CSV table of C-alpha atoms and ligand atoms in Angstrom, one decimal:
chain,number,residue,atom,x,y,z
A,1,MET,CA,10.8,24.8,3.2
A,2,SER,CA,11.4,24.8,-0.5
A,3,LYS,CA,9.6,27.3,-2.7
A,4,VAL,CA,6.1,26.3,-3.8
A,5,ARG,CA,6.1,25.4,-7.4
A,6,THR,CA,3.0,24.2,-9.3
A,7,ARG,CA,2.4,23.3,-12.8
A,8,TYR,CA,-0.4,23.2,-15.2
A,9,ALA,CA,0.4,20.3,-17.6
A,10,PRO,CA,-2.2,20.1,-20.3
A,11,SER,CA,-2.1,17.7,-23.2
A,12,PRO,CA,-2.7,19.7,-26.4
A,13,THR,CA,-5.7,17.7,-27.5
A,14,GLY,CA,-8.4,20.3,-28.0
A,15,LYS,CA,-10.3,23.0,-26.2
A,16,MET,CA,-9.8,23.9,-22.5
A,17,HIS,CA,-12.8,22.6,-20.7
A,18,VAL,CA,-14.1,23.5,-17.3
A,19,GLY,CA,-12.3,20.7,-15.5
A,20,ASN,CA,-9.0,21.6,-17.0
A,21,LEU,CA,-9.5,25.2,-16.2
A,22,ARG,CA,-10.2,24.4,-12.6
A,23,SER,CA,-7.0,22.3,-12.2
A,24,ALA,CA,-5.0,25.2,-13.8
A,25,LEU,CA,-6.7,27.7,-11.6
A,26,TYR,CA,-6.1,25.8,-8.3
A,27,GLU,CA,-2.5,25.2,-9.3
A,28,PHE,CA,-2.2,28.9,-10.0
A,29,LEU,CA,-3.8,29.9,-6.8
A,30,ILE,CA,-1.7,27.5,-4.7
A,31,ALA,CA,1.5,28.9,-6.1
A,32,LYS,CA,0.5,32.6,-6.0
A,33,HIS,CA,-1.0,32.3,-2.5
A,34,ALA,CA,2.4,31.1,-1.3
A,35,GLY,CA,4.4,33.5,-3.3
A,36,GLY,CA,5.6,30.6,-5.5
A,37,ASP,CA,5.9,29.9,-9.2
A,38,PHE,CA,3.3,28.7,-11.6
A,39,MET,CA,4.6,26.8,-14.5
A,40,LEU,CA,3.2,25.6,-17.8
A,41,ARG,CA,4.3,22.3,-19.2
A,42,ILE,CA,3.0,20.9,-22.5
A,43,GLU,CA,2.4,17.1,-22.4
A,44,ASP,CA,2.5,16.1,-26.0
A,45,THR,CA,3.9,12.6,-25.7
A,46,ASP,CA,0.7,11.0,-27.1
A,47,GLN,CA,1.3,12.0,-30.7
A,48,GLU,CA,-1.9,10.3,-31.8
A,49,ARG,CA,-4.1,12.6,-29.7
A,50,TYR,CA,-2.2,15.8,-30.7
A,51,VAL,CA,-4.5,18.4,-32.2
A,52,GLU,CA,-3.1,21.2,-34.3
A,53,GLY,CA,-3.7,24.6,-32.7
A,54,ALA,CA,-4.5,23.2,-29.2
A,55,THR,CA,-1.3,24.7,-27.7
A,56,GLU,CA,-2.4,28.2,-28.9
A,57,ILE,CA,-5.8,27.7,-27.2
A,58,ILE,CA,-4.0,26.9,-24.0
A,59,TYR,CA,-1.9,30.1,-24.1
A,60,ARG,CA,-4.9,32.2,-25.1
A,61,THR,CA,-7.1,30.7,-22.3
A,62,LEU,CA,-4.5,31.2,-19.6
A,63,GLU,CA,-4.0,34.8,-20.7
A,64,LYS,CA,-7.7,35.7,-20.9
A,65,ALA,CA,-8.2,34.1,-17.5
A,66,GLY,CA,-5.4,36.2,-16.1
A,67,MET,CA,-3.5,33.1,-15.0
A,68,PHE,CA,-0.1,34.2,-16.1
A,69,HIS,CA,2.6,31.6,-15.9
A,70,ASP,CA,6.1,32.3,-14.5
A,71,GLU,CA,7.7,29.7,-16.6
A,72,GLY,CA,6.8,27.8,-19.7
A,73,PRO,CA,7.8,27.1,-23.3
A,74,ASP,CA,7.7,30.8,-24.0
A,75,LYS,CA,9.3,31.8,-20.7
A,76,ASP,CA,12.5,30.0,-19.6
A,77,GLY,CA,13.0,29.7,-15.9
A,78,GLY,CA,15.9,27.3,-16.0
A,79,PHE,CA,13.9,24.1,-15.8
A,80,GLY,CA,13.3,23.6,-19.5
A,81,PRO,CA,12.6,22.4,-22.0
A,82,TYR,CA,8.9,22.8,-21.1
A,83,VAL,CA,7.5,20.6,-23.9
A,84,GLN,CA,7.7,16.9,-23.3
A,85,SER,CA,8.6,16.0,-26.9
A,86,GLU,CA,11.5,18.4,-26.6
A,87,ARG,CA,12.5,17.0,-23.2
A,88,MET,CA,12.5,13.6,-24.8
A,89,LYS,CA,15.2,14.6,-27.3
A,90,THR,CA,17.5,15.3,-24.3
A,91,GLY,CA,17.3,11.6,-23.5
A,92,ILE,CA,16.0,12.4,-20.0
A,93,TYR,CA,13.2,9.8,-19.9
A,94,LEU,CA,15.2,6.9,-21.4
A,95,ASN,CA,18.0,7.6,-19.0
A,96,TYR,CA,15.8,7.5,-16.0
A,97,ALA,CA,14.0,4.4,-17.3
A,98,LYS,CA,17.4,2.7,-17.7
A,99,GLU,CA,18.2,3.6,-14.1
A,100,LEU,CA,15.1,1.8,-13.0
A,101,VAL,CA,16.1,-1.2,-15.2
A,102,GLU,CA,19.4,-1.3,-13.4
A,103,LYS,CA,17.6,-1.2,-10.0
A,104,GLY,CA,15.3,-4.0,-11.0
A,105,GLU,CA,12.3,-1.7,-10.9
A,106,ALA,CA,11.7,-1.8,-14.6
A,107,TYR,CA,12.4,-4.2,-17.5
A,108,TYR,CA,12.6,-4.4,-21.3
A,109,CYS,CA,9.6,-6.1,-22.9
A,110,PHE,CA,9.8,-7.4,-26.5
A,111,CYS,CA,6.3,-9.0,-26.7
A,112,ASP,CA,4.7,-8.4,-30.0
A,113,ARG,CA,1.0,-7.4,-30.5
A,114,LYS,CA,0.0,-11.0,-31.1
A,115,ARG,CA,1.4,-12.2,-27.8
A,116,LEU,CA,-0.1,-9.3,-25.9
A,117,GLU,CA,-3.5,-10.0,-27.5
A,118,SER,CA,-3.3,-13.6,-26.3
A,119,ILE,CA,-3.0,-12.5,-22.6
A,120,LYS,CA,-6.4,-13.1,-21.2
A,121,THR,CA,-8.5,-10.2,-20.1
A,122,GLU,CA,-10.5,-10.2,-16.9
A,123,VAL,CA,-13.7,-8.3,-16.3
A,124,VAL,CA,-13.6,-6.3,-13.1
A,125,GLU,CA,-16.6,-4.2,-12.2
A,126,GLY,CA,-17.8,-4.2,-15.8
A,127,LYS,CA,-14.4,-3.1,-17.1
A,128,GLU,CA,-12.1,-5.3,-19.2
A,129,ILE,CA,-8.7,-5.4,-17.6
A,130,THR,CA,-5.6,-6.9,-19.1
A,131,MET,CA,-2.6,-7.3,-16.8
A,132,TYR,CA,0.7,-7.9,-18.4
A,133,ASP,CA,2.0,-11.3,-17.3
A,134,LYS,CA,5.6,-10.4,-16.7
A,135,HIS,CA,6.7,-12.7,-19.5
A,136,CYS,CA,9.8,-10.6,-20.4
A,137,LEU,CA,10.9,-10.1,-16.8
A,138,SER,CA,12.5,-13.5,-16.9
A,139,LEU,CA,14.7,-12.6,-19.9
A,140,GLY,CA,18.4,-12.8,-19.1
A,141,LYS,CA,20.7,-9.8,-19.5
A,142,GLU,CA,22.4,-11.3,-22.6
A,143,GLU,CA,19.1,-12.1,-24.2
A,144,VAL,CA,17.9,-8.5,-23.7
A,145,GLU,CA,21.2,-7.2,-25.1
A,146,ALA,CA,21.0,-9.4,-28.1
A,147,ASN,CA,17.4,-8.3,-28.8
A,148,LEU,CA,18.4,-4.7,-28.5
A,149,ALA,CA,21.4,-5.2,-30.8
A,150,ALA,CA,19.2,-6.9,-33.3
A,151,GLY,CA,17.0,-3.8,-33.3
A,152,LYS,CA,13.9,-5.6,-32.0
A,153,SER,CA,11.1,-3.3,-31.1
A,154,TYR,CA,10.7,-2.9,-27.3
A,155,VAL,CA,9.0,-1.1,-24.5
A,156,ILE,CA,10.2,-0.6,-20.9
A,157,ARG,CA,7.8,-1.6,-18.2
A,158,GLN,CA,7.6,-0.8,-14.6
A,159,ASN,CA,8.2,-3.9,-12.4
A,160,ILE,CA,5.6,-4.1,-9.7
A,161,PRO,CA,5.8,-7.1,-7.4
A,162,ASN,CA,2.8,-9.4,-7.0
A,163,GLU,CA,2.9,-9.3,-3.3
A,164,GLY,CA,2.6,-6.5,-0.8
A,165,VAL,CA,0.9,-3.2,-0.9
A,166,THR,CA,1.6,0.4,-1.9
A,167,THR,CA,0.4,3.4,0.0
A,168,PHE,CA,0.3,7.0,-1.1
A,169,HIS,CA,-1.2,10.2,0.4
A,170,ASP,CA,-3.6,12.5,-1.1
A,171,GLU,CA,-4.6,15.8,0.6
A,172,LEU,CA,-8.3,15.2,0.1
A,173,TYR,CA,-8.6,11.4,0.2
A,174,GLY,CA,-6.0,10.8,2.9
A,175,ASP,CA,-3.8,7.6,2.8
A,176,ILE,CA,-4.8,5.2,0.0
A,177,THR,CA,-3.4,1.7,0.1
A,178,VAL,CA,-3.7,-0.8,-2.8
A,179,GLU,CA,-2.6,-4.4,-3.3
A,180,ASN,CA,0.4,-4.5,-5.6
A,181,ALA,CA,-1.2,-7.5,-7.3
A,182,GLU,CA,-3.8,-5.2,-8.7
A,183,LEU,CA,-1.3,-2.9,-10.3
A,184,ASP,CA,-0.3,-3.6,-13.9
A,185,ASP,CA,3.3,-3.4,-15.1
A,186,MET,CA,2.6,-0.2,-17.0
A,187,ILE,CA,4.7,0.9,-19.9
A,188,LEU,CA,7.2,3.7,-19.1
A,189,ILE,CA,8.8,4.0,-22.5
A,190,LYS,CA,6.8,3.2,-25.6
A,191,SER,CA,8.0,1.5,-28.8
A,192,ASP,CA,8.2,4.8,-30.6
A,193,GLY,CA,10.7,6.0,-27.9
A,194,TYR,CA,8.3,8.4,-26.3
A,195,PRO,CA,7.7,8.1,-22.6
A,196,THR,CA,4.1,7.5,-21.5
A,197,TYR,CA,2.4,10.3,-19.7
A,198,ASN,CA,2.5,8.0,-16.6
A,199,PHE,CA,6.3,8.0,-16.6
A,200,ALA,CA,7.0,11.5,-17.9
A,201,ASN,CA,4.8,13.2,-15.3
A,202,VAL,CA,6.8,11.7,-12.5
A,203,VAL,CA,10.2,12.5,-14.0
A,204,ASP,CA,9.2,16.0,-14.9
A,205,ASP,CA,7.5,16.9,-11.7
A,206,HIS,CA,10.6,15.8,-9.8
A,207,THR,CA,13.2,17.4,-12.1
A,208,MET,CA,11.2,20.6,-12.3
A,209,HIS,CA,10.9,20.8,-8.5
A,210,ILE,CA,7.1,20.7,-8.4
A,211,THR,CA,5.8,20.8,-4.9
A,212,HIS,CA,2.0,20.5,-5.4
A,213,VAL,CA,0.1,18.5,-8.1
A,214,VAL,CA,-3.6,19.2,-8.7
A,215,ARG,CA,-5.4,17.0,-11.2
A,216,GLY,CA,-8.7,15.3,-11.8
A,217,ASN,CA,-9.4,12.2,-9.8
A,218,GLU,CA,-9.4,10.0,-12.9
A,219,TYR,CA,-5.7,9.8,-12.1
A,220,LEU,CA,-6.2,8.5,-8.6
A,221,SER,CA,-6.0,4.9,-9.7
A,222,SER,CA,-2.6,5.5,-11.3
A,223,ALA,CA,-1.2,7.4,-8.4
A,224,PRO,CA,0.1,4.2,-6.5
A,225,LYS,CA,2.2,3.4,-9.6
A,226,TYR,CA,3.6,6.9,-9.6
A,227,GLN,CA,4.3,6.6,-5.9
A,228,ARG,CA,6.3,3.4,-6.6
A,229,LEU,CA,8.4,5.3,-9.1
A,230,TYR,CA,9.1,8.1,-6.7
A,231,ASP,CA,10.1,5.5,-4.1
A,232,ALA,CA,12.2,3.5,-6.6
A,233,PHE,CA,14.2,6.7,-7.4
A,234,GLY,CA,14.4,7.7,-3.8
A,235,TRP,CA,12.6,11.0,-4.6
A,236,GLU,CA,10.1,12.8,-2.4
A,237,SER,CA,6.7,12.9,-4.0
A,238,PRO,CA,4.8,16.2,-4.3
A,239,VAL,CA,1.6,17.0,-2.4
A,240,TYR,CA,-1.2,15.4,-4.4
A,241,ILE,CA,-4.6,16.9,-4.7
A,242,HIS,CA,-7.0,14.8,-6.8
A,243,LEU,CA,-10.1,16.9,-7.5
A,244,PRO,CA,-13.6,15.4,-7.5
A,245,LEU,CA,-15.6,15.2,-10.7
A,246,ILE,CA,-17.5,18.1,-12.0
A,247,THR,CA,-21.0,17.0,-13.0
A,248,ASP,CA,-23.9,18.6,-14.8
A,249,GLU,CA,-27.3,19.3,-13.1
A,250,ASN,CA,-28.3,15.7,-13.5
A,251,HIS,CA,-25.1,14.5,-11.7
A,252,LYS,CA,-23.7,13.2,-14.9
A,253,LYS,CA,-20.1,13.8,-16.0
A,254,LEU,CA,-19.7,17.0,-17.8
A,255,SER,CA,-19.3,16.4,-21.5
A,256,LYS,CA,-19.3,18.4,-24.7
A,257,ARG,CA,-22.3,16.4,-25.8
A,258,SER,CA,-24.4,17.5,-22.8
A,259,GLY,CA,-23.7,21.1,-24.1
A,260,HIS,CA,-21.0,21.9,-21.7
A,261,ALA,CA,-18.7,24.4,-23.0
A,262,SER,CA,-15.0,25.1,-23.0
A,263,PHE,CA,-13.7,28.4,-21.6
A,264,GLU,CA,-13.7,30.0,-25.1
A,265,ASP,CA,-17.2,28.8,-25.8
A,266,LEU,CA,-18.4,30.4,-22.6
A,267,LEU,CA,-16.7,33.7,-23.6
A,268,GLU,CA,-18.4,33.4,-27.0
A,269,GLN,CA,-21.8,33.0,-25.2
A,270,GLY,CA,-21.1,36.4,-23.6
A,271,PHE,CA,-19.7,35.4,-20.2
A,272,LEU,CA,-16.9,37.5,-18.8
A,273,PRO,CA,-13.6,35.8,-18.2
A,274,GLU,CA,-13.5,37.1,-14.6
A,275,ALA,CA,-16.9,35.7,-13.8
A,276,VAL,CA,-16.1,32.3,-15.3
A,277,VAL,CA,-12.9,32.2,-13.3
A,278,ASN,CA,-14.7,33.3,-10.1
A,279,TYR,CA,-17.4,30.7,-10.7
A,280,ILE,CA,-14.9,27.9,-11.4
A,281,ALA,CA,-12.9,28.6,-8.3
A,282,LEU,CA,-16.1,27.8,-6.3
A,283,LEU,CA,-16.5,24.4,-8.0
A,284,GLY,CA,-15.0,22.4,-5.1
A,285,TRP,CA,-13.6,25.2,-3.0
A,286,SER,CA,-15.2,27.6,-0.6
A,287,PRO,CA,-14.0,30.3,1.7
A,288,GLU,CA,-14.6,30.4,5.4
A,289,ASP,CA,-17.5,32.8,5.1
A,290,ASN,CA,-20.2,32.3,2.4
A,291,ARG,CA,-18.8,34.9,0.2
A,292,GLU,CA,-19.1,34.2,-3.5
A,293,ILE,CA,-17.8,37.2,-5.5
A,294,PHE,CA,-14.0,37.2,-5.7
A,295,THR,CA,-11.6,38.9,-8.0
A,296,LEU,CA,-8.6,36.8,-9.0
A,297,GLU,CA,-6.4,38.8,-6.6
A,298,GLU,CA,-8.9,38.1,-3.8
A,299,LEU,CA,-8.8,34.4,-4.7
A,300,VAL,CA,-5.0,34.5,-4.5
A,301,ARG,CA,-5.2,36.1,-1.1
A,302,ASP,CA,-7.9,33.8,0.4
A,303,PHE,CA,-7.3,30.4,-1.4
A,304,ASP,CA,-6.4,27.7,1.1
A,305,TYR,CA,-6.3,24.3,-0.6
A,306,HIS,CA,-7.2,22.6,2.7
A,307,ARG,CA,-10.7,23.9,2.1
A,308,ILE,CA,-11.1,22.0,-1.2
A,309,SER,CA,-14.1,19.6,-0.9
A,310,LYS,CA,-14.2,16.0,-1.8
A,311,SER,CA,-17.8,16.0,-2.9
A,312,PRO,CA,-18.6,16.3,-6.6
A,313,ALA,CA,-19.2,19.8,-7.8
A,314,VAL,CA,-22.2,20.6,-9.9
A,315,PHE,CA,-21.7,23.0,-12.9
A,316,ASP,CA,-24.8,25.1,-12.8
A,317,ILE,CA,-25.1,27.5,-15.7
A,318,VAL,CA,-27.9,29.3,-14.0
A,319,LYS,CA,-25.6,30.2,-11.1
A,320,LEU,CA,-22.9,31.2,-13.5
A,321,LYS,CA,-25.3,33.5,-15.3
A,322,TRP,CA,-26.3,35.1,-12.0
A,323,MET,CA,-22.7,35.6,-11.2
A,324,ASN,CA,-22.0,37.1,-14.6
A,325,GLY,CA,-24.9,39.5,-14.0
A,326,GLU,CA,-23.3,40.6,-10.7
A,327,TYR,CA,-20.1,41.4,-12.6
A,328,LEU,CA,-21.9,43.4,-15.2
A,329,LYS,CA,-23.8,45.4,-12.5
A,330,ALA,CA,-20.5,46.2,-10.7
A,331,MET,CA,-18.7,47.1,-13.9
A,332,ASP,CA,-17.6,50.7,-14.6
A,333,PHE,CA,-20.1,52.2,-17.0
A,334,ASP,CA,-17.6,53.1,-19.8
A,335,GLN,CA,-16.2,49.7,-19.9
A,336,PHE,CA,-19.7,48.2,-19.9
A,337,TYR,CA,-20.7,50.5,-22.8
A,338,GLU,CA,-17.7,49.5,-24.9
A,339,MET,CA,-18.8,45.9,-24.5
A,340,ALA,CA,-22.5,46.4,-24.9
A,341,LYS,CA,-22.2,48.7,-27.9
A,342,PRO,CA,-21.9,46.0,-30.6
A,343,TYR,CA,-24.9,44.2,-29.2
A,344,LEU,CA,-26.9,47.4,-29.2
A,345,GLU,CA,-25.9,48.4,-32.7
A,346,GLU,CA,-26.8,45.0,-33.9
A,347,ILE,CA,-30.5,45.6,-33.0
A,348,ILE,CA,-30.9,49.4,-33.0
A,349,LYS,CA,-30.3,51.0,-36.3
A,350,LYS,CA,-32.1,54.3,-35.6
A,351,GLU,CA,-30.3,57.2,-34.1
A,352,TYR,CA,-31.0,56.9,-30.4
A,353,ASP,CA,-28.7,57.7,-27.6
A,354,LEU,CA,-27.2,54.2,-27.1
A,355,LYS,CA,-25.4,55.3,-23.9
A,356,LYS,CA,-28.8,55.9,-22.2
A,357,ILE,CA,-30.1,52.6,-23.4
A,358,ALA,CA,-26.9,50.9,-22.2
A,359,ASN,CA,-27.4,52.5,-18.8
A,360,MET,CA,-30.9,51.2,-18.6
A,361,VAL,CA,-30.0,47.5,-19.4
A,362,LYS,CA,-26.8,47.4,-17.4
A,363,THR,CA,-28.4,46.1,-14.2
A,364,ARG,CA,-31.0,44.0,-15.9
A,365,ILE,CA,-29.0,41.5,-17.9
A,366,GLU,CA,-27.0,38.5,-17.0
A,367,VAL,CA,-25.0,38.1,-20.1
A,368,LEU,CA,-24.4,40.6,-22.9
A,369,PRO,CA,-26.5,38.7,-25.5
A,370,ASP,CA,-29.5,39.2,-23.2
A,371,ILE,CA,-29.4,42.8,-24.4
A,372,ALA,CA,-31.3,42.0,-27.6
A,373,ASP,CA,-34.4,40.9,-25.9
A,374,HIS,CA,-34.5,44.1,-23.8
A,375,VAL,CA,-34.0,46.6,-26.5
A,376,ASP,CA,-35.7,45.3,-29.6
A,377,PHE,CA,-38.7,47.6,-29.3
A,378,PHE,CA,-36.6,50.7,-29.7
A,379,GLU,CA,-36.3,49.8,-33.4
A,380,ALA,CA,-40.0,49.1,-33.8
A,381,VAL,CA,-43.0,48.2,-31.6
A,382,PRO,CA,-43.6,44.5,-31.8
A,383,GLU,CA,-47.0,43.0,-32.5
A,384,TYR,CA,-48.8,42.8,-29.2
A,385,ASP,CA,-52.3,42.0,-27.9
A,386,SER,CA,-54.5,44.8,-26.5
A,387,SER,CA,-55.1,42.6,-23.5
A,388,MET,CA,-51.7,43.8,-22.3
A,389,TYR,CA,-53.3,47.1,-21.3
A,390,ALA,CA,-55.3,45.2,-18.7
A,391,HIS,CA,-53.3,45.2,-15.4
A,392,LYS,CA,-54.9,44.1,-12.3
A,393,LYS,CA,-52.7,45.9,-9.8
A,394,MET,CA,-52.7,49.1,-11.8
A,395,LYS,CA,-56.5,48.7,-12.2
A,396,THR,CA,-56.2,49.4,-15.9
A,397,THR,CA,-58.2,48.0,-18.8
A,398,PRO,CA,-57.9,48.5,-22.5
A,399,GLU,CA,-60.8,50.9,-22.3
A,400,SER,CA,-59.3,52.9,-19.4
A,401,SER,CA,-56.0,53.0,-21.3
A,402,LEU,CA,-57.6,54.3,-24.5
A,403,GLU,CA,-59.1,57.1,-22.5
A,404,VAL,CA,-55.8,58.0,-20.8
A,405,LEU,CA,-53.9,57.9,-24.1
A,406,LYS,CA,-56.4,60.1,-25.9
A,407,GLU,CA,-56.4,62.7,-23.1
A,408,LEU,CA,-52.6,62.7,-22.9
A,409,LEU,CA,-51.9,62.9,-26.6
A,410,PRO,CA,-52.5,66.6,-27.1
A,411,ARG,CA,-50.4,67.4,-24.0
A,412,LEU,CA,-47.5,65.3,-25.3
A,413,GLU,CA,-47.8,66.9,-28.7
A,414,GLU,CA,-47.6,70.3,-27.1
A,415,GLN,CA,-44.7,69.4,-24.8
A,416,GLY,CA,-41.3,70.7,-26.0
A,417,ASP,CA,-38.9,69.4,-23.3
A,418,TYR,CA,-38.7,65.6,-23.7
A,419,SER,CA,-36.3,65.0,-20.9
A,420,ASN,CA,-37.3,62.2,-18.5
A,421,ASP,CA,-37.8,64.7,-15.6
A,422,ALA,CA,-40.0,67.1,-17.6
A,423,LEU,CA,-42.1,64.2,-19.0
A,424,TYR,CA,-42.4,62.7,-15.5
A,425,ALA,CA,-43.6,66.1,-14.2
A,426,LEU,CA,-46.1,66.3,-17.0
A,427,LEU,CA,-47.6,62.9,-16.3
A,428,CYS,CA,-47.7,63.5,-12.6
A,429,GLU,CA,-49.6,66.7,-13.2
A,430,TYR,CA,-52.2,64.8,-15.1
A,431,VAL,CA,-52.4,62.1,-12.5
A,432,LYS,CA,-53.0,64.7,-9.8
A,433,GLU,CA,-55.6,66.5,-11.8
A,434,LYS,CA,-57.6,63.4,-12.3
A,435,GLY,CA,-57.0,61.8,-8.9
A,436,TYR,CA,-55.7,58.7,-10.5
A,437,LYS,CA,-53.0,56.3,-9.2
A,438,ASN,CA,-49.6,56.7,-10.9
A,439,GLY,CA,-49.6,53.2,-12.5
A,440,TYR,CA,-53.0,53.9,-14.0
A,441,VAL,CA,-51.4,56.3,-16.3
A,442,MET,CA,-47.8,55.0,-16.6
A,443,TRP,CA,-48.8,51.5,-17.6
A,444,PRO,CA,-50.7,52.5,-20.7
A,445,ILE,CA,-48.1,54.9,-21.8
A,446,ARG,CA,-45.3,52.5,-21.3
A,447,THR,CA,-47.2,49.8,-23.2
A,448,ALA,CA,-48.0,52.1,-26.0
A,449,VAL,CA,-44.4,53.2,-26.6
A,450,SER,CA,-42.9,49.7,-26.2
A,451,GLY,CA,-45.5,47.1,-26.9
A,452,LYS,CA,-43.8,45.1,-24.2
A,453,GLN,CA,-44.7,43.8,-20.7
A,454,MET,CA,-41.2,44.4,-19.5
A,455,THR,CA,-38.9,47.2,-20.4
A,456,PRO,CA,-35.5,48.3,-19.2
A,457,GLY,CA,-36.9,51.7,-18.1
A,458,GLY,CA,-40.1,53.4,-17.1
A,459,ALA,CA,-42.5,55.2,-19.5
A,460,THR,CA,-40.8,58.6,-19.4
A,461,GLU,CA,-37.3,57.2,-19.6
A,462,LEU,CA,-38.3,55.4,-22.7
A,463,MET,CA,-39.9,58.5,-24.2
A,464,GLU,CA,-36.8,60.5,-23.5
A,465,VAL,CA,-34.7,58.1,-25.6
A,466,LEU,CA,-37.4,57.8,-28.3
A,467,GLY,CA,-37.8,61.5,-28.6
A,468,LYS,CA,-41.0,63.5,-29.3
A,469,GLU,CA,-41.7,62.6,-32.8
A,470,GLU,CA,-41.4,58.8,-32.3
A,471,SER,CA,-43.2,58.9,-28.9
A,472,VAL,CA,-46.1,60.8,-30.3
A,473,ALA,CA,-46.3,58.5,-33.3
A,474,ARG,CA,-46.3,55.4,-31.1
A,475,ILE,CA,-49.1,56.8,-28.9
A,476,GLN,CA,-51.1,57.7,-31.9
A,477,ALA,CA,-50.7,54.2,-33.3
A,478,ALA,CA,-51.7,52.7,-30.0
A,479,ILE,CA,-54.9,54.8,-29.9
A,480,GLU,CA,-55.7,53.6,-33.4
A,481,LYS,CA,-55.0,50.0,-32.5
A,482,LEU,CA,-57.2,50.2,-29.4
A,483,GLU,CA,-60.0,52.0,-31.2
A,484,SER,CA,-60.1,49.4,-34.0
A,485,GLU,CA,-59.9,46.5,-31.6
A,486,LEU,CA,-62.4,47.7,-29.0
A,487,VAL,CA,-65.4,48.2,-31.3
B,1,LIG,N1,-1.5,15.9,-19.4
B,1,LIG,C1,-2.5,15.5,-18.4
B,1,LIG,C2,-3.8,15.9,-18.8
B,1,LIG,O1,-4.0,16.8,-19.6
B,1,LIG,C3,-2.1,16.1,-17.1
B,1,LIG,C4,-2.5,15.5,-15.9
B,1,LIG,C5,-1.7,16.0,-14.7
B,1,LIG,O2,-2.0,17.1,-14.3
B,1,LIG,O3,-0.9,15.3,-14.2
B,1,LIG,O4,-4.8,15.4,-18.4
């Protein structure tokens, strides 16, 4: 068997969206799982859609995602050039197109725009379809040559018979057979000399020895035409895997408008590249067990493309957030701290031990920007309502809280050691003395020092970070607040 070779073949038309990333990832995994090569090919034959800087985004994205290519424009593997506009200059596409003309599988077409516009369009399933009427197929050889010699503008079209059927095989969809009469004589070489994507992908996949092609199922309807090209050349076609659509929660196609981000947007929103890659791997693929967390190496080991599913995958940002949270929880603390620090510094200007705070939030957030909501009170106690002191389960009321705070204030003023352990012992001592339940005391203290219903740590952990002066000041302020509001 020949070496597995896959390619990611993006058109440099903008950002790399989730669907593109999934195709790239599956191509990467298929190659690496089989010990093969993963190649990058830039498909820039549609000069009108070319976007400046898009190629750099592709490189950056693959690198951040850890999907390193073995071959590409920046890494020669003997199958270059790896950019289609450069390949074109070698004459490869035109030469192959001419070979098809010789074989009667393609023909020159000199129809001008006016004539093309006069060909009637049909409406099939709500879509306007124009099939070229083979007008130029009947031109004699001399006529064609005379036109070429006169410098007349031309395209080269694929010659698809009106009778018979074409069958191709897709790994997910099985054998698909279509009537040839439904296939348009598509353009292979455009009037500007560039090949169409439709032609270039076949020539390139063959000449670059690609064994598996993964792409979105929007290409499924063109696949029979590609199959006819392979057959016409007498080439073996690669294994095709057309991936089902990725939809949003409402089962609509993912789009930028519905707020669905590119890979780089997701990173900007605070997602980790590893988590995004892990999540995207599961958009249409699942392992034998129900495992969900995979490193890229584990995906390489376990990825079996026969387990890709045909049903549409739903991009669920809630699930992605959960997964990202799992990655943060599992992350080494020092690495987490480096990443969390800028977010902490943004909110906390006072001189607190940021490492301790980072340690408190590590297991509580899903994405790094969540940090802000968890730590804002360190800087200043927010406005809050005294009703927050009432907690059913803890059996506290604003009145009971005021009493506890007033009794504890002198002890906390006297206390020298403000470590979590010492403070905890102090509060437990008081709890025991009074015969209270723990929460009856912890709840008011925690509320007083944070002004928040939820905090990343318990009362004494927070006080340890705040230190004596600030903790005491906050408890004093809480007492004043309650006294003024309870009259
Ligand atoms: N250049 C095509 C795209 O970006 C590639 C499709 C394919 O993988 O064949 O959609």
